[in-house]
Amino acid sequence: MSTQEQQGVVRDGVHYHKFDIVIVGAGGAGMRAALEAGPNANVAVISKLYPTRSHTGAAQGGMAAALSNVEEDNWEWHTYDTVKGGDYLVDQDAAEILAKEAIDAVIDLENMGLPFNRTPEGKIDQRRFGGHTRDHGKAAVRRSCYAADRTGHMILQTLYQNCVKLGINFFNEYYVLDLITVKEDGQTRIAGVVSYELATGELHVFQAKAIIFATGGFGKIYKTTSNAHTLTGDGVGIVWRKGLPLEDMEFFQFHPTGLYGLGILLTEGARGEGAILRNASGERFMERYAPTIKDLAPRDIVARSMVQEVAEGRGAGPHKDYVYLDCTHLGAEVLETKLPDITEFARTYLGVDPVTEPVPVMPTAHYAMGGIPTTNDAEVLAANTTVVPGLYAAGECACVSVHGSNRLGTNSLLDINVFGKRAGRNAVAYVNKTPDWLPIPEDPAKEVRELIEGLRAGTGTERIATLRKTLQDEMDRNAQVFRTDESLAGVLGVIEELRARYKNVHVDDKGRRFNTDLLEAVELGFLLDIAEVVVYAARNRKESRGGHQRDDYPKRDDVNYLKHTMAYLTGDPHSSDATDHVTLDWKPVVITRYQPMERKY
């Protein structure tokens, strides 16, 4: 990277940079996009973390692809499982792309040097995972390609090494806080982004012809979550604040096997290797809920089954509030070689040795199915069919929608590679037909400067940690696996109060260098915005589907709700009352081959 690109041109204390493509986020989707775009365009990757600390590295179990290395499989079965697993809210044309391109995505990573587990014949090994079946649901199939239980870590390291090899420009520990948009012929166009440099407190404007958001999820709206502390939905929140829609935000996945009381993830790969869920009496209770594939049912079904076991008095422990993941029959060799990380997690955090004793587990907030709506080419939508030229999104922050109302395990690592690659490729195509950059406003950093300085200079009395804890506790209590209109209305009331209190928040650290207190204050604003949309959309969907389970509307309703929720920011964005600024609409689901049927496993 040249010195000029690194430092930028400084005007009025703001650094200005210019690139063909700016990628916001350096996780799996962002770096896969960078690898695709880098050879053909001048690319910058901006990340508030060092790239190898991105949350992709926490993904454990595997990446789905119908390679047929271990047993018969094909991409059509994978498509069917994805559609059925998503409770038929999946856009089926997107699911076909995901399943078809999965095979090349895995081979791409293998060619980059990713150390997959191998069969005795030297092929990439594959194991079972929840919801993945052969012959359209007849039995579980070995489809997950894996690297022990560190698959995401290996993908992240492999992608980063290849980005370094390619000479991609990284701006690490730069926090993007705004998207620069301009109106041209009545249409929203993008011109760049504004970021805050954590090391100095200085602002940087990145002018770009194309921008790719790959900022990950927002699991920190919940207290019990597998998500890292940094997953506060910044990219989704930025897009929302610019007046662009969000899709299917009510659908949040709760992974069944989080360490009890902590939420730290124990991979579904453990059940793929044969681990069993048991209640207090030792019963393998999933035989009652999903008699065909039992513990390998889709995550929404398993999570609800676990909560129901506890609710009906069959939970374990002093308070009868968890169930067990039993790995003892797998043996030390399997646990230490194929599942070493989760074995160590259980020992370290709960003092339980999975080799000899079952591990206490309960569902943990894990993955956002909803997010920034995109086309199959990763183009961001301004409305149901209108795209924002030059703006792309991929990974968990995006909603294609290949996950519908419930994502199948191993489809997330697949999603970031398939649609990260598509985002990079299509951004290059857009740049090649766009001869010049759009002009940016005279002071493009004005809004970010006012946000940062307003928080730093604030003399309020509200504590960031107190407000965040109140939000997360309330979301855990009343907007988690099971929901009702009453519980959701209560959450909205709490969020309304917190949004009002947030205006009076206090930041202790007034400095400019690595001010994490200020950083968390900004992140809290995004969390409140996103939690509000999640709950508002959940209250509006009066049915149960996938990860959205309404006790007061327990049945799936295809007549009224076989459609995507589209949320728009309208009215007064500063109002505490969601009805003043959130408008909901619908978008049709794309159905090609598989008509909605009852989900039986």
XYZ file of C-alpha atoms in Angstrom:
601
model
C 0.000 0.000 0.000
C 1.367 3.414 -0.908
C 1.917 6.039 1.782
C -0.663 8.263 0.127
C -3.304 5.523 0.200
C -2.484 4.711 3.817
C -2.494 8.296 5.141
C -4.911 9.862 2.683
C -5.140 13.575 1.881
C -5.849 15.560 5.053
C -8.308 18.471 4.894
C -9.672 20.187 7.997
C -8.427 17.328 10.160
C -10.170 14.607 8.106
C -8.263 12.028 6.040
C -9.604 11.418 2.519
C -8.919 8.189 0.586
C -10.077 7.001 -2.828
C -10.548 3.364 -3.916
C -12.529 1.564 -6.599
C -14.129 -0.782 -4.042
C -14.408 -0.431 -0.273
C -15.307 -3.550 1.722
C -16.617 -2.921 5.235
C -15.790 -5.922 7.420
C -12.876 -8.363 7.320
C -14.570 -11.612 8.263
C -15.169 -14.492 5.888
C -17.572 -12.692 3.543
C -15.480 -9.532 3.369
C -12.193 -11.287 2.694
C -13.756 -13.679 0.173
C -15.109 -10.623 -1.653
C -11.662 -9.014 -1.471
C -9.995 -12.071 -3.010
C -12.452 -12.003 -5.884
C -12.197 -8.246 -6.463
C -8.534 -7.636 -5.619
C -6.914 -8.782 -8.880
C -9.178 -6.528 -10.947
C -9.704 -3.369 -8.890
C -8.119 -1.144 -6.264
C -9.693 -2.511 -3.075
C -9.684 -1.389 0.563
C -10.947 -3.586 3.406
C -11.967 -1.648 6.532
C -12.445 -3.485 9.831
C -12.966 -2.408 13.426
C -11.007 -5.559 14.370
C -7.771 -7.109 13.237
C -9.034 -9.452 10.468
C -8.169 -12.744 12.165
C -10.196 -11.686 15.215
C -13.377 -11.550 13.121
C -16.249 -13.721 14.308
C -16.022 -16.141 11.383
C -13.159 -17.637 13.395
C -15.618 -18.808 16.054
C -17.584 -21.035 13.646
C -16.867 -24.628 14.536
C -18.648 -27.441 12.793
C -18.237 -27.248 9.031
C -19.288 -26.031 5.597
C -21.954 -27.873 3.623
C -21.366 -29.107 0.066
C -22.747 -32.136 -1.767
C -19.321 -33.553 -2.653
C -20.412 -37.210 -2.230
C -16.989 -38.026 -0.790
C -18.344 -40.296 1.952
C -21.822 -41.257 0.722
C -24.191 -40.443 -2.130
C -25.384 -36.836 -2.228
C -26.375 -34.139 -4.738
C -27.025 -30.422 -4.822
C -30.788 -30.853 -5.309
C -31.080 -32.643 -1.971
C -29.078 -29.821 -0.412
C -31.449 -27.260 -1.955
C -34.477 -29.121 -0.631
C -33.024 -29.336 2.874
C -32.234 -25.606 2.840
C -35.780 -24.717 1.762
C -37.459 -27.099 4.188
C -35.094 -26.174 7.010
C -35.940 -22.508 6.469
C -39.640 -23.400 6.885
C -40.336 -22.459 3.264
C -39.502 -18.768 3.695
C -36.307 -19.357 1.692
C -36.097 -17.797 -1.771
C -35.645 -21.001 -3.735
C -33.682 -19.519 -6.641
C -31.096 -18.312 -4.108
C -31.037 -21.707 -2.390
C -30.300 -23.387 -5.723
C -27.349 -21.034 -6.249
C -26.076 -21.774 -2.742
C -26.240 -25.548 -3.186
C -24.852 -25.603 -6.731
C -21.932 -23.270 -6.040
C -21.124 -24.949 -2.725
C -18.948 -27.563 -4.408
C -16.694 -25.014 -6.125
C -16.608 -22.926 -2.927
C -15.126 -25.834 -0.957
C -12.662 -26.683 -3.718
C -11.607 -23.014 -3.902
C -10.724 -23.124 -0.204
C -8.912 -26.432 -0.605
C -6.832 -24.935 -3.412
C -6.050 -21.941 -1.191
C -4.545 -24.333 1.342
C -7.292 -24.925 3.909
C -6.437 -28.082 5.927
C -9.727 -30.010 5.826
C -10.019 -33.322 7.668
C -9.420 -36.200 5.270
C -10.783 -39.666 4.603
C -8.310 -42.602 4.493
C -8.343 -42.168 0.692
C -7.232 -38.532 1.030
C -10.534 -36.909 0.067
C -12.133 -34.116 2.122
C -13.985 -35.849 4.958
C -17.661 -35.099 5.615
C -19.941 -35.567 8.625
C -23.632 -35.278 9.451
C -25.246 -32.017 10.499
C -28.740 -31.005 11.562
C -31.367 -30.861 8.823
C -29.108 -32.217 6.062
C -30.593 -35.359 4.505
C -30.384 -37.663 1.522
C -33.193 -38.381 -0.943
C -35.366 -35.479 0.192
C -35.566 -36.207 3.893
C -35.295 -39.990 4.164
C -32.186 -40.108 6.375
C -29.270 -37.964 7.592
C -26.401 -37.499 5.136
C -22.701 -36.691 5.536
C -22.461 -33.287 3.844
C -20.422 -31.083 6.179
C -16.784 -30.521 5.160
C -14.810 -29.730 8.288
C -11.463 -29.014 9.918
C -11.927 -30.619 13.362
C -14.203 -28.175 15.232
C -12.216 -25.147 14.070
C -13.575 -24.831 10.530
C -14.358 -21.110 10.726
C -10.958 -20.412 12.237
C -9.265 -22.272 9.395
C -11.350 -20.455 6.762
C -10.555 -17.078 8.282
C -6.817 -17.768 8.457
C -6.749 -19.175 4.927
C -8.605 -16.210 3.441
C -6.429 -13.704 5.296
C -3.195 -15.371 4.182
C -4.384 -15.260 0.592
C -5.402 -11.597 0.923
C -1.922 -10.771 2.232
C -0.425 -12.730 -0.670
C -2.537 -10.672 -3.075
C -1.555 -7.364 -1.444
C -5.073 -6.300 -0.401
C -5.168 -2.921 1.384
C -6.369 -3.386 4.983
C -7.392 -0.578 7.323
C -7.556 -2.408 10.643
C -9.241 -0.986 13.739
C -11.142 1.582 11.698
C -14.811 1.743 12.721
C -17.157 2.634 9.822
C -20.004 4.785 11.135
C -21.713 6.262 8.100
C -22.527 5.584 4.463
C -22.184 8.609 2.186
C -25.161 8.751 -0.161
C -26.213 11.233 -2.810
C -29.429 11.642 -4.766
C -29.125 11.401 -8.539
C -32.272 11.594 -10.670
C -34.312 10.796 -7.563
C -32.344 7.623 -6.920
C -30.115 6.893 -3.923
C -26.481 6.446 -4.976
C -23.436 5.668 -2.838
C -20.247 7.737 -2.797
C -18.233 6.365 0.138
C -18.074 5.696 3.868
C -16.885 7.567 6.952
C -14.822 5.761 9.585
C -13.355 6.492 12.998
C -9.757 5.393 13.565
C -9.558 3.754 16.979
C -5.832 4.403 17.485
C -6.018 8.183 16.988
C -9.669 9.232 17.183
C -9.351 10.796 13.732
C -12.001 10.576 11.008
C -11.376 9.054 7.584
C -13.524 9.417 4.456
C -13.202 6.626 1.906
C -14.541 7.575 -1.524
C -15.533 4.535 -3.603
C -17.346 3.538 -6.771
C -18.673 0.370 -5.098
C -19.118 -0.591 -1.439
C -19.617 -4.053 0.046
C -21.008 -4.444 3.559
C -19.828 -7.648 5.262
C -20.145 -6.636 8.904
C -21.663 -9.772 10.458
C -24.536 -10.161 12.881
C -26.048 -8.517 15.938
C -26.319 -11.240 18.591
C -25.369 -8.805 21.349
C -28.965 -7.604 21.495
C -29.268 -10.727 23.678
C -27.522 -11.546 26.947
C -27.058 -15.282 26.361
C -25.331 -15.467 23.002
C -22.559 -17.251 21.167
C -21.670 -13.937 19.495
C -18.528 -11.959 20.281
C -18.751 -8.655 22.144
C -18.198 -6.764 18.878
C -21.251 -8.160 17.045
C -23.443 -5.123 17.518
C -24.941 -4.890 14.029
C -23.052 -1.777 12.938
C -23.418 -2.370 9.195
C -27.102 -3.241 9.461
C -27.651 -0.198 11.669
C -25.866 2.160 9.255
C -27.999 0.985 6.337
C -31.137 1.319 8.476
C -30.283 4.892 9.473
C -29.800 5.837 5.802
C -33.430 4.955 5.112
C -32.779 1.636 3.355
C -34.939 -1.359 4.328
C -34.198 -4.405 6.472
C -35.683 -7.819 5.728
C -37.022 -10.593 8.006
C -35.505 -9.130 11.159
C -37.872 -11.081 13.437
C -36.123 -14.345 12.604
C -33.217 -14.979 14.961
C -31.715 -18.415 15.466
C -31.091 -19.879 18.899
C -28.443 -22.576 18.692
C -29.485 -25.545 20.856
C -26.165 -26.334 22.481
C -24.744 -23.326 24.277
C -22.888 -23.962 27.520
C -25.438 -23.528 30.314
C -25.415 -20.021 31.786
C -22.766 -18.750 29.388
C -23.952 -19.271 25.816
C -20.506 -20.330 24.578
C -21.147 -22.599 21.621
C -20.723 -26.362 21.477
C -20.820 -27.234 17.792
C -23.618 -29.182 16.181
C -20.740 -31.241 14.813
C -20.745 -33.030 18.177
C -24.214 -34.373 17.402
C -22.997 -35.034 13.870
C -20.371 -37.302 15.396
C -23.049 -39.034 17.495
C -23.518 -36.985 20.684
C -26.992 -37.240 22.215
C -29.258 -34.763 23.999
C -30.724 -36.157 27.249
C -33.058 -34.831 29.917
C -32.665 -35.252 33.685
C -33.778 -38.902 33.597
C -31.274 -39.719 30.831
C -33.964 -40.054 28.131
C -32.972 -39.275 24.548
C -35.910 -36.916 24.241
C -35.411 -35.903 20.579
C -36.759 -39.317 19.583
C -40.173 -37.951 20.588
C -39.889 -34.692 18.641
C -38.060 -35.789 15.460
C -38.218 -39.595 15.240
C -36.411 -39.869 11.881
C -33.279 -37.788 12.416
C -33.594 -37.185 16.176
C -30.781 -34.970 17.521
C -29.963 -33.839 13.974
C -33.272 -32.040 13.405
C -32.993 -28.364 12.365
C -31.888 -26.001 15.089
C -35.229 -24.286 15.662
C -36.910 -27.634 16.353
C -34.160 -28.835 18.695
C -34.026 -25.533 20.600
C -37.806 -25.510 21.168
C -37.725 -29.152 22.228
C -35.057 -28.413 24.839
C -36.970 -25.451 26.256
C -40.149 -27.562 26.346
C -38.388 -30.351 28.252
C -37.366 -27.834 30.909
C -40.792 -26.162 30.971
C -42.466 -29.541 31.550
C -40.218 -30.375 34.511
C -37.717 -32.696 32.871
C -34.763 -30.330 33.155
C -31.592 -31.210 35.033
C -29.555 -29.471 37.727
C -30.445 -27.840 41.047
C -32.977 -25.567 39.360
C -34.055 -28.081 36.685
C -33.252 -25.497 34.009
C -30.976 -27.252 31.524
C -30.525 -30.506 29.618
C -27.419 -32.546 28.858
C -25.287 -33.080 25.776
C -23.912 -36.583 26.233
C -20.609 -37.226 24.420
C -19.279 -39.893 26.777
C -19.921 -42.807 24.392
C -17.835 -41.162 21.639
C -14.591 -41.859 23.464
C -11.548 -39.741 24.213
C -9.962 -40.198 20.769
C -12.933 -38.768 18.842
C -13.352 -35.885 21.294
C -9.674 -34.973 21.373
C -9.121 -35.223 17.603
C -12.413 -34.219 15.955
C -13.890 -31.997 18.697
C -10.922 -30.641 20.652
C -12.133 -27.060 21.124
C -15.558 -27.837 22.569
C -14.008 -30.461 24.821
C -11.685 -27.812 26.202
C -14.498 -25.232 26.483
C -16.552 -27.573 28.687
C -13.543 -28.312 30.886
C -12.467 -24.676 31.174
C -15.776 -22.879 31.640
C -17.960 -25.446 33.427
C -15.379 -27.788 34.941
C -17.052 -30.691 33.120
C -15.076 -33.324 31.188
C -17.127 -34.477 28.158
C -15.101 -37.694 28.030
C -16.610 -38.906 31.289
C -19.696 -36.771 32.054
C -22.541 -35.086 30.146
C -22.345 -31.332 29.533
C -25.120 -28.934 30.705
C -26.505 -27.013 27.704
C -29.347 -24.666 26.752
C -30.136 -22.611 23.625
C -28.047 -19.505 22.931
C -28.715 -16.582 20.558
C -26.597 -17.434 17.564
C -27.484 -16.134 14.093
C -29.581 -13.467 12.358
C -31.508 -14.802 9.378
C -32.644 -11.276 8.549
C -30.605 -8.251 7.566
C -29.862 -6.017 4.587
C -31.994 -7.248 1.647
C -30.052 -8.187 -1.474
C -30.529 -9.763 -4.877
C -28.854 -13.056 -5.769
C -25.967 -10.941 -7.095
C -25.502 -9.377 -3.614
C -26.902 -5.990 -4.744
C -28.570 -4.098 -1.880
C -32.246 -3.326 -2.370
C -33.800 0.099 -1.798
C -37.257 -1.484 -2.199
C -38.601 -4.884 -3.223
C -37.152 -4.789 -6.726
C -35.095 -1.568 -6.824
C -31.351 -1.844 -6.229
C -28.926 0.774 -4.927
C -26.294 1.016 -7.706
C -22.833 0.086 -6.476
C -23.923 -1.079 -2.999
C -23.527 -4.757 -2.062
C -23.834 -6.893 1.070
C -22.858 -10.467 1.929
C -22.698 -12.765 4.930
C -24.745 -12.558 8.111
C -25.476 -8.843 7.720
C -27.255 -9.619 4.420
C -30.576 -11.326 3.686
C -30.556 -12.992 0.244
C -32.692 -14.970 1.534
C -31.068 -18.422 1.577
C -31.870 -19.091 5.231
C -35.539 -18.145 5.360
C -36.802 -18.368 8.926
C -34.201 -20.891 10.123
C -30.638 -21.465 8.885
C -29.289 -24.996 8.601
C -25.988 -25.598 10.341
C -22.921 -25.304 8.019
C -24.847 -23.122 5.554
C -23.417 -19.947 7.116
C -19.789 -20.671 6.237
C -21.083 -21.650 2.823
C -23.107 -18.428 2.504
C -20.111 -16.174 3.203
C -18.022 -17.925 0.563
C -20.668 -18.202 -2.177
C -22.168 -14.732 -1.804
C -18.931 -13.069 -0.689
C -17.450 -14.251 -3.980
C -20.517 -13.017 -5.896
C -20.343 -9.617 -4.183
C -16.686 -9.185 -5.132
C -17.223 -10.304 -8.704
C -20.276 -8.108 -9.276
C -18.675 -5.076 -7.624
C -15.799 -5.345 -10.111
C -18.258 -5.548 -13.006
C -19.997 -2.422 -11.715
C -16.705 -0.550 -11.286
C -15.628 -1.455 -14.827
C -18.692 0.249 -16.268
C -18.483 3.245 -13.893
C -15.778 5.592 -15.207
C -15.674 8.031 -12.298
C -16.448 8.504 -8.626
C -19.544 10.398 -7.545
C -18.814 13.764 -5.917
C -19.073 13.754 -2.136
C -20.640 16.501 0.023
C -18.482 19.387 1.194
C -18.230 18.014 4.752
C -19.074 14.289 4.505
C -17.866 13.555 8.051
C -20.187 16.112 9.679
C -22.758 13.655 11.071
C -20.125 11.282 12.439
C -18.182 14.146 14.006
C -21.335 15.397 15.724
C -22.153 11.878 16.962
C -18.667 11.262 18.361
C -18.183 14.704 19.901
C -21.708 14.741 21.285
C -21.089 11.497 23.142
C -17.626 12.546 24.300
C -18.817 15.918 25.604
C -22.065 14.643 27.082
C -22.745 15.358 30.767
C -25.568 12.856 31.193
C -25.983 10.422 34.075
C -26.960 7.198 32.287
C -24.377 4.400 32.223
C -23.722 2.517 28.982
C -23.312 -0.859 30.700
C -26.548 -0.425 32.661
C -28.628 0.338 29.571
C -27.040 -2.506 27.589
C -27.639 -5.008 30.392
C -31.266 -3.943 30.714
C -31.791 -4.423 26.964
C -30.078 -7.812 26.863
C -31.863 -9.148 29.947
C -35.236 -8.084 28.584
C -34.562 -9.623 25.152
C -33.534 -12.899 26.835
C -36.664 -12.980 28.973
C -39.301 -12.001 26.451
C -38.050 -12.195 22.848
C -36.074 -15.419 22.779
C -37.147 -18.943 21.726
C -40.828 -18.475 22.677
C -42.720 -15.189 22.230
C -46.213 -13.763 22.702
C -47.850 -10.459 21.848
C -47.780 -9.576 25.544
C -44.088 -10.376 25.981
C -43.104 -8.519 22.793
C -45.184 -5.480 23.733
C -43.333 -5.442 27.058
C -39.962 -5.522 25.291
C -40.970 -2.649 23.006
C -41.924 -0.634 26.079
C -38.512 -1.249 27.632
C -36.720 -0.346 24.366
C -38.780 2.861 24.129
C -37.626 3.789 27.644
C -33.997 2.877 26.877
C -33.963 4.931 23.671
C -35.106 7.942 25.696
C -32.486 7.287 28.389
C -29.762 6.812 25.763
C -30.000 10.517 24.943
C -28.652 11.134 28.456
C -25.783 8.625 28.324
C -22.427 9.385 29.954
C -18.976 8.485 28.591
C -16.258 8.440 31.252
C -13.269 8.376 28.906
C -12.869 11.739 27.156
C -9.694 10.724 25.333
C -9.123 9.975 21.662
C -6.830 6.944 21.607
C -8.492 3.527 21.771
C -11.500 4.953 23.579
C -13.479 1.736 24.092
C -15.935 3.529 26.371
C -16.906 5.786 23.476
C -16.946 2.808 21.121
C -19.433 0.948 23.327
C -21.653 4.019 23.533
C -21.871 4.128 19.727
C -22.495 0.374 19.569
C -25.310 0.657 22.119
C -27.111 3.048 19.786
C -27.015 0.448 17.009
C -28.165 -2.306 19.396
C -31.209 -0.282 20.460
C -32.144 0.497 16.839
C -31.833 -3.114 15.748
C -33.556 -4.667 18.763
C -36.498 -2.359 18.157
C -36.880 -3.522 14.548
C -36.512 -7.195 15.555
C -39.254 -6.963 18.175
C -41.556 -4.709 16.152
C -41.438 -7.115 13.199
C -41.891 -10.125 15.505
C -45.020 -8.625 17.004
C -46.413 -8.004 13.524
C -45.918 -11.622 12.353
C -48.841 -13.452 13.928
C -47.708 -17.003 13.215
C -44.953 -19.437 14.200
C -42.290 -20.182 11.599
C -38.698 -21.334 11.991
C -36.852 -19.340 14.624
C -39.940 -17.208 15.337
C -42.237 -19.127 17.727
C -45.382 -17.343 18.895
C -47.147 -19.172 21.739
C -50.303 -17.182 20.985
C -50.125 -18.127 17.281
C -48.533 -21.608 17.397
C -49.236 -22.641 13.791
C -47.516 -21.651 10.562
C -49.867 -19.512 8.453
C -48.979 -19.729 4.757
C -52.177 -17.951 3.702
C -51.260 -14.694 5.433
C -47.524 -14.893 6.143
C -45.724 -16.796 3.395
C -43.876 -13.576 2.621
C -40.836 -11.616 3.763
C -41.122 -8.727 6.207
C -39.649 -5.450 4.930
C -39.009 -2.765 7.565
C -38.465 0.907 6.645
C -37.328 3.846 8.765
C -39.914 6.592 8.266
C -41.249 9.503 10.266
C -39.220 10.821 13.201
C -36.091 8.638 13.656
C -35.380 10.275 17.035
C -38.751 9.347 18.514
C -38.671 6.696 21.245
C -41.951 5.152 20.021
C -41.436 2.617 17.206
C -44.849 3.386 15.698
C -43.563 6.888 14.931
C -40.685 5.752 12.743
C -40.929 2.061 11.738
C -43.114 1.082 8.762
C -43.575 -2.563 7.756
C -44.322 -3.955 4.311
C -44.054 -7.331 2.588
C -42.046 -8.946 -0.202
C -43.072 -12.193 -1.943
C -41.115 -15.420 -1.407
C -39.584 -16.913 -4.559
C -40.916 -20.462 -5.007
C -39.533 -22.531 -7.880
C -39.824 -26.273 -7.154
C -40.836 -26.972 -3.566
C -44.325 -26.090 -2.435
C -44.753 -25.510 1.322
C -45.466 -28.698 3.247
C -45.585 -29.737 6.880
C -42.069 -30.109 8.296
C -41.607 -33.663 9.505
C -38.262 -35.046 10.597
